[in-house]
Amino acid sequence: MPIKMIVGLQYGDEGKGRATHYEAKNASIVIRATGGSNAGHTVVANGKKYDMHLLPSAIIRPEVLSMIGPGVVADVKVLAEEIQKMRDAGVKVEKDNFVVSERTHVTLPHHKELDRLYEMLKENKVGTTGRGVGPTYEEKTRRTNIRMYDLFLEPNILKEKIAENLKVYNILVEAINKLIEEGIYQEEKFPIITAEEEYEYCMKYKGVIKEFIVDIYPILNKAIEKNELIIIEGAQSFWLDNDHGDYPMTTSSHPNASGTASGAGIGPTLIKEVIGVIKAYTSRVGNGPFITEQDNDIGNSIREWGHEYGTTTGRPRRIGWLDLVMVKHTKNTSGLTSLCVNHLDTIGKLDKILVCIGYKYKNQDINYVPIDKENCKPIYKELKGGWNTQNATTFEELPKEAKDYIQFIEEYTGVPVKYIGVGADEKRTIIREEV
Ligand code: GDP
Ligand code: MG
C-alpha cells in the first residue's frame, strides 16, 4: 500500500509543491486534497518555474494522473484559466492526466465578495487571500453550495440551487450597503448578485473543465488494488488548521494529516508515509501569532535570499527563526514518518542561527504549545551557520554545520529528515535513502 502524504507543518509555503513534484516521479496518481486557489505551490523543473494554485504539483509530469479531490474548493474561472496557462507553457492537461472530483465544491463570484465583506467587519483581520475560499467552505457546511456535479444538472434546477445559495448573501449585502450609505463603513458597496449571473459564470468556464469532472473513487480503488504509488498533496499547513491551528487566524479547511486524508478520500490505515515539510526557518503570510518572528534586518535578509513573497498574493512573507516546539507538536498530531527540510541553502547564509527549543510562558519554561501562543516568548539555542550547500548532492557532502543543523532538528523532534532542499530547482534536493 504505497500511499504517501505530503503536508505542511508551519504556516504554509514550506515547499510542499516541490516535495510533491519530486515524489511524483514514481507515482501513478497525485491528488490535491484540501484548500482552494488560496494555495500557491511553486515548482522549479526543466529550467522553468511553474506556479500552481489548484492543479496538483504533479501536473508537469504528463505520465502521472493529477487529481483534484473532494476536499478542495475550486473557482471554475481560476481552474479554467490555470489549465489554459499550463497549456500555454507547454504542459499537458488532458483527460488522461487530469481529473476533478464531481464532489469538489465550486467557488463563485459572491464568495469573493463575502471574503471582502467579512474582512471589513472584523476588527481582528485574518488577512485572507480574498479568493473566496473561506466563504465557499462556509456555504458547503451550510449545505447550500454547489458542486462540480451540479454543473451538469438541467439549467433550471441548477439556477434554483444557485438562487438558494445566494439568499443569505443578498440579504446580508442589502443590510451592509445601508450601513455603507450611512457612512458607518468606508468601503465600496457590495453588488447584489443574481442566480442568472452566477449560472452564466459557471457555464462560461464549464466548457473548459467539463471533460475532467469524474467519479474519482473507481480510479483510486483501481490504483490501490494494483498497489500503485499514490501521493496525497496537502495545502496550507498544520498551524492554519481550523481545529488544531492558531484559531481564528486559520484557514477554513483541515490541512492536518487526517483532514488531508479525508479530503482525498483515502482512509488513514492505507497511508504508509506522512512526510511533513518545513523550512529551515519559519515564514507566515497573513496575521496571527508568530513567536519567533524577526521583524528586523535578519528577517529582511532571509526574505530577500529566500524570495519570500507569496505565490498567490505577492505579499511579503513574515519571517522568523525555526520554531522546533511547533514542529514537534505535529509529530503525533500528524503521525509523521519523516521530515523534508527546505531552504537549507537560504538559512546557511547567516553565520549565527537561532532555533526555538522552548517558551517562557506564565513565568515558566515550557516545551509544548499552549492555546494562547501569543503569551509565549521564545527560548533559543544558537547554532553555527555560514555554510554553502552549492556543491553538495548527498547528505555526506554537506558542510559539517549544515549536517549538525539537520541532526539537531532530528534529535529535537524525534522525526528523521529524509529530504533536504538546498535550492529551488528540483535537482537541488538531497534524499537520504537510509532514513
Ligand atoms: P508550498 O506552498 O508549500 O508548495 O510552497 P511555495 O511554493 O509557496 O513556497 C516555497 C518557495 O520556496 C518556492 O518559491 C520554492 O521555489 C522555494 N523553495 C522550496 N524549497 C527550496 C529550497 O530548498 N531552497 C530554495 N532556495 N528555495 C526553495
Ligand atoms: Mg505556497
PDB file of N, CA, C and O in Angstrom, residues 6 12 75 113 131 135 144 147 161 213 236 270 329 336 341 361 367 374 383 421:
ATOM      1  N   ILE A   6       1.915  14.350   1.733  1.00  0.00           N
ATOM      2  CA  ILE A   6       2.840  15.455   1.970  1.00  0.00           C
ATOM      3  C   ILE A   6       2.060  16.608   2.577  1.00  0.00           C
ATOM      4  O   ILE A   6       1.093  17.100   1.977  1.00  0.00           O
ATOM      5  N   GLY A  12       2.380  27.225   6.036  1.00  0.00           N
ATOM      6  CA  GLY A  12       2.249  27.186   4.583  1.00  0.00           C
ATOM      7  C   GLY A  12       3.527  27.641   3.908  1.00  0.00           C
ATOM      8  O   GLY A  12       4.434  28.173   4.557  1.00  0.00           O
ATOM      9  N   ASP A  75     -12.598  27.471  -7.787  1.00  0.00           N
ATOM     10  CA  ASP A  75     -13.246  28.512  -8.575  1.00  0.00           C
ATOM     11  C   ASP A  75     -13.131  28.083 -10.040  1.00  0.00           C
ATOM     12  O   ASP A  75     -12.026  27.883 -10.548  1.00  0.00           O
ATOM     13  N   GLU A 113     -16.743  38.281  -2.841  1.00  0.00           N
ATOM     14  CA  GLU A 113     -17.322  39.478  -2.214  1.00  0.00           C
ATOM     15  C   GLU A 113     -17.457  39.259  -0.705  1.00  0.00           C
ATOM     16  O   GLU A 113     -17.218  40.154   0.095  1.00  0.00           O
ATOM     17  N   ARG A 131      -9.717  35.090  -2.002  1.00  0.00           N
ATOM     18  CA  ARG A 131     -10.113  34.255  -3.144  1.00  0.00           C
ATOM     19  C   ARG A 131     -11.468  33.572  -2.955  1.00  0.00           C
ATOM     20  O   ARG A 131     -11.839  32.703  -3.729  1.00  0.00           O
ATOM     21  N   PRO A 135     -15.536  31.532   2.509  1.00  0.00           N
ATOM     22  CA  PRO A 135     -16.982  31.538   2.299  1.00  0.00           C
ATOM     23  C   PRO A 135     -17.504  30.320   1.526  1.00  0.00           C
ATOM     24  O   PRO A 135     -18.631  29.886   1.745  1.00  0.00           O
ATOM     25  N   THR A 144     -25.639  24.482   1.249  1.00  0.00           N
ATOM     26  CA  THR A 144     -26.356  25.098   0.134  1.00  0.00           C
ATOM     27  C   THR A 144     -25.459  25.256  -1.091  1.00  0.00           C
ATOM     28  O   THR A 144     -25.942  25.577  -2.167  1.00  0.00           O
ATOM     29  N   ARG A 147     -21.707  21.844  -6.234  1.00  0.00           N
ATOM     30  CA  ARG A 147     -20.514  21.046  -6.508  1.00  0.00           C
ATOM     31  C   ARG A 147     -20.330  20.915  -8.016  1.00  0.00           C
ATOM     32  O   ARG A 147     -21.231  21.226  -8.796  1.00  0.00           O
ATOM     33  N   LYS A 161     -30.781  26.023  -7.447  1.00  0.00           N
ATOM     34  CA  LYS A 161     -29.781  25.744  -6.403  1.00  0.00           C
ATOM     35  C   LYS A 161     -28.911  26.974  -6.144  1.00  0.00           C
ATOM     36  O   LYS A 161     -28.603  27.309  -4.998  1.00  0.00           O
ATOM     37  N   ILE A 213     -14.295  16.310 -15.145  1.00  0.00           N
ATOM     38  CA  ILE A 213     -15.078  16.037 -13.925  1.00  0.00           C
ATOM     39  C   ILE A 213     -15.575  14.589 -13.920  1.00  0.00           C
ATOM     40  O   ILE A 213     -16.313  14.178 -14.812  1.00  0.00           O
ATOM     41  N   GLN A 236      -1.844  24.541   2.404  1.00  0.00           N
ATOM     42  CA  GLN A 236      -1.749  25.255   3.680  1.00  0.00           C
ATOM     43  C   GLN A 236      -0.928  24.437   4.683  1.00  0.00           C
ATOM     44  O   GLN A 236      -0.013  23.743   4.267  1.00  0.00           O
ATOM     45  N   LEU A 270      -4.445   3.188   5.249  1.00  0.00           N
ATOM     46  CA  LEU A 270      -3.831   2.923   3.935  1.00  0.00           C
ATOM     47  C   LEU A 270      -2.596   3.786   3.691  1.00  0.00           C
ATOM     48  O   LEU A 270      -1.855   3.570   2.749  1.00  0.00           O
ATOM     49  N   HIS A 329       5.258  19.410  17.916  1.00  0.00           N
ATOM     50  CA  HIS A 329       3.834  19.216  18.232  1.00  0.00           C
ATOM     51  C   HIS A 329       3.121  18.428  17.122  1.00  0.00           C
ATOM     52  O   HIS A 329       2.139  17.732  17.372  1.00  0.00           O
ATOM     53  N   LEU A 336       3.683  11.793  11.830  1.00  0.00           N
ATOM     54  CA  LEU A 336       4.760  11.943  10.845  1.00  0.00           C
ATOM     55  C   LEU A 336       5.652  10.708  10.756  1.00  0.00           C
ATOM     56  O   LEU A 336       5.964  10.097  11.782  1.00  0.00           O
ATOM     57  N   VAL A 341      13.133  19.134   4.943  1.00  0.00           N
ATOM     58  CA  VAL A 341      13.563  20.468   5.384  1.00  0.00           C
ATOM     59  C   VAL A 341      14.055  21.251   4.165  1.00  0.00           C
ATOM     60  O   VAL A 341      15.062  20.877   3.541  1.00  0.00           O
ATOM     61  N   TYR A 361       6.576  31.043  29.462  1.00  0.00           N
ATOM     62  CA  TYR A 361       5.114  31.145  29.449  1.00  0.00           C
ATOM     63  C   TYR A 361       4.622  31.197  30.893  1.00  0.00           C
ATOM     64  O   TYR A 361       4.911  30.268  31.670  1.00  0.00           O
ATOM     65  N   ASN A 367       7.942  23.303  27.075  1.00  0.00           N
ATOM     66  CA  ASN A 367       8.345  22.809  25.746  1.00  0.00           C
ATOM     67  C   ASN A 367       7.161  22.184  25.015  1.00  0.00           C
ATOM     68  O   ASN A 367       7.274  21.195  24.334  1.00  0.00           O
ATOM     69  N   GLU A 374       0.241  33.548  21.859  1.00  0.00           N
ATOM     70  CA  GLU A 374       0.688  34.950  21.891  1.00  0.00           C
ATOM     71  C   GLU A 374       1.295  35.322  23.247  1.00  0.00           C
ATOM     72  O   GLU A 374       1.972  36.347  23.365  1.00  0.00           O
ATOM     73  N   LEU A 383      22.953  28.067  16.976  1.00  0.00           N
ATOM     74  CA  LEU A 383      23.706  27.085  16.188  1.00  0.00           C
ATOM     75  C   LEU A 383      24.589  27.821  15.184  1.00  0.00           C
ATOM     76  O   LEU A 383      24.303  28.966  14.820  1.00  0.00           O
ATOM     77  N   GLY A 421      16.045  20.347   1.034  1.00  0.00           N
ATOM     78  CA  GLY A 421      16.076  21.255  -0.108  1.00  0.00           C
ATOM     79  C   GLY A 421      17.260  22.197   0.025  1.00  0.00           C
ATOM     80  O   GLY A 421      17.414  22.874   1.039  1.00  0.00           O
TER      81      GLY A 421
END
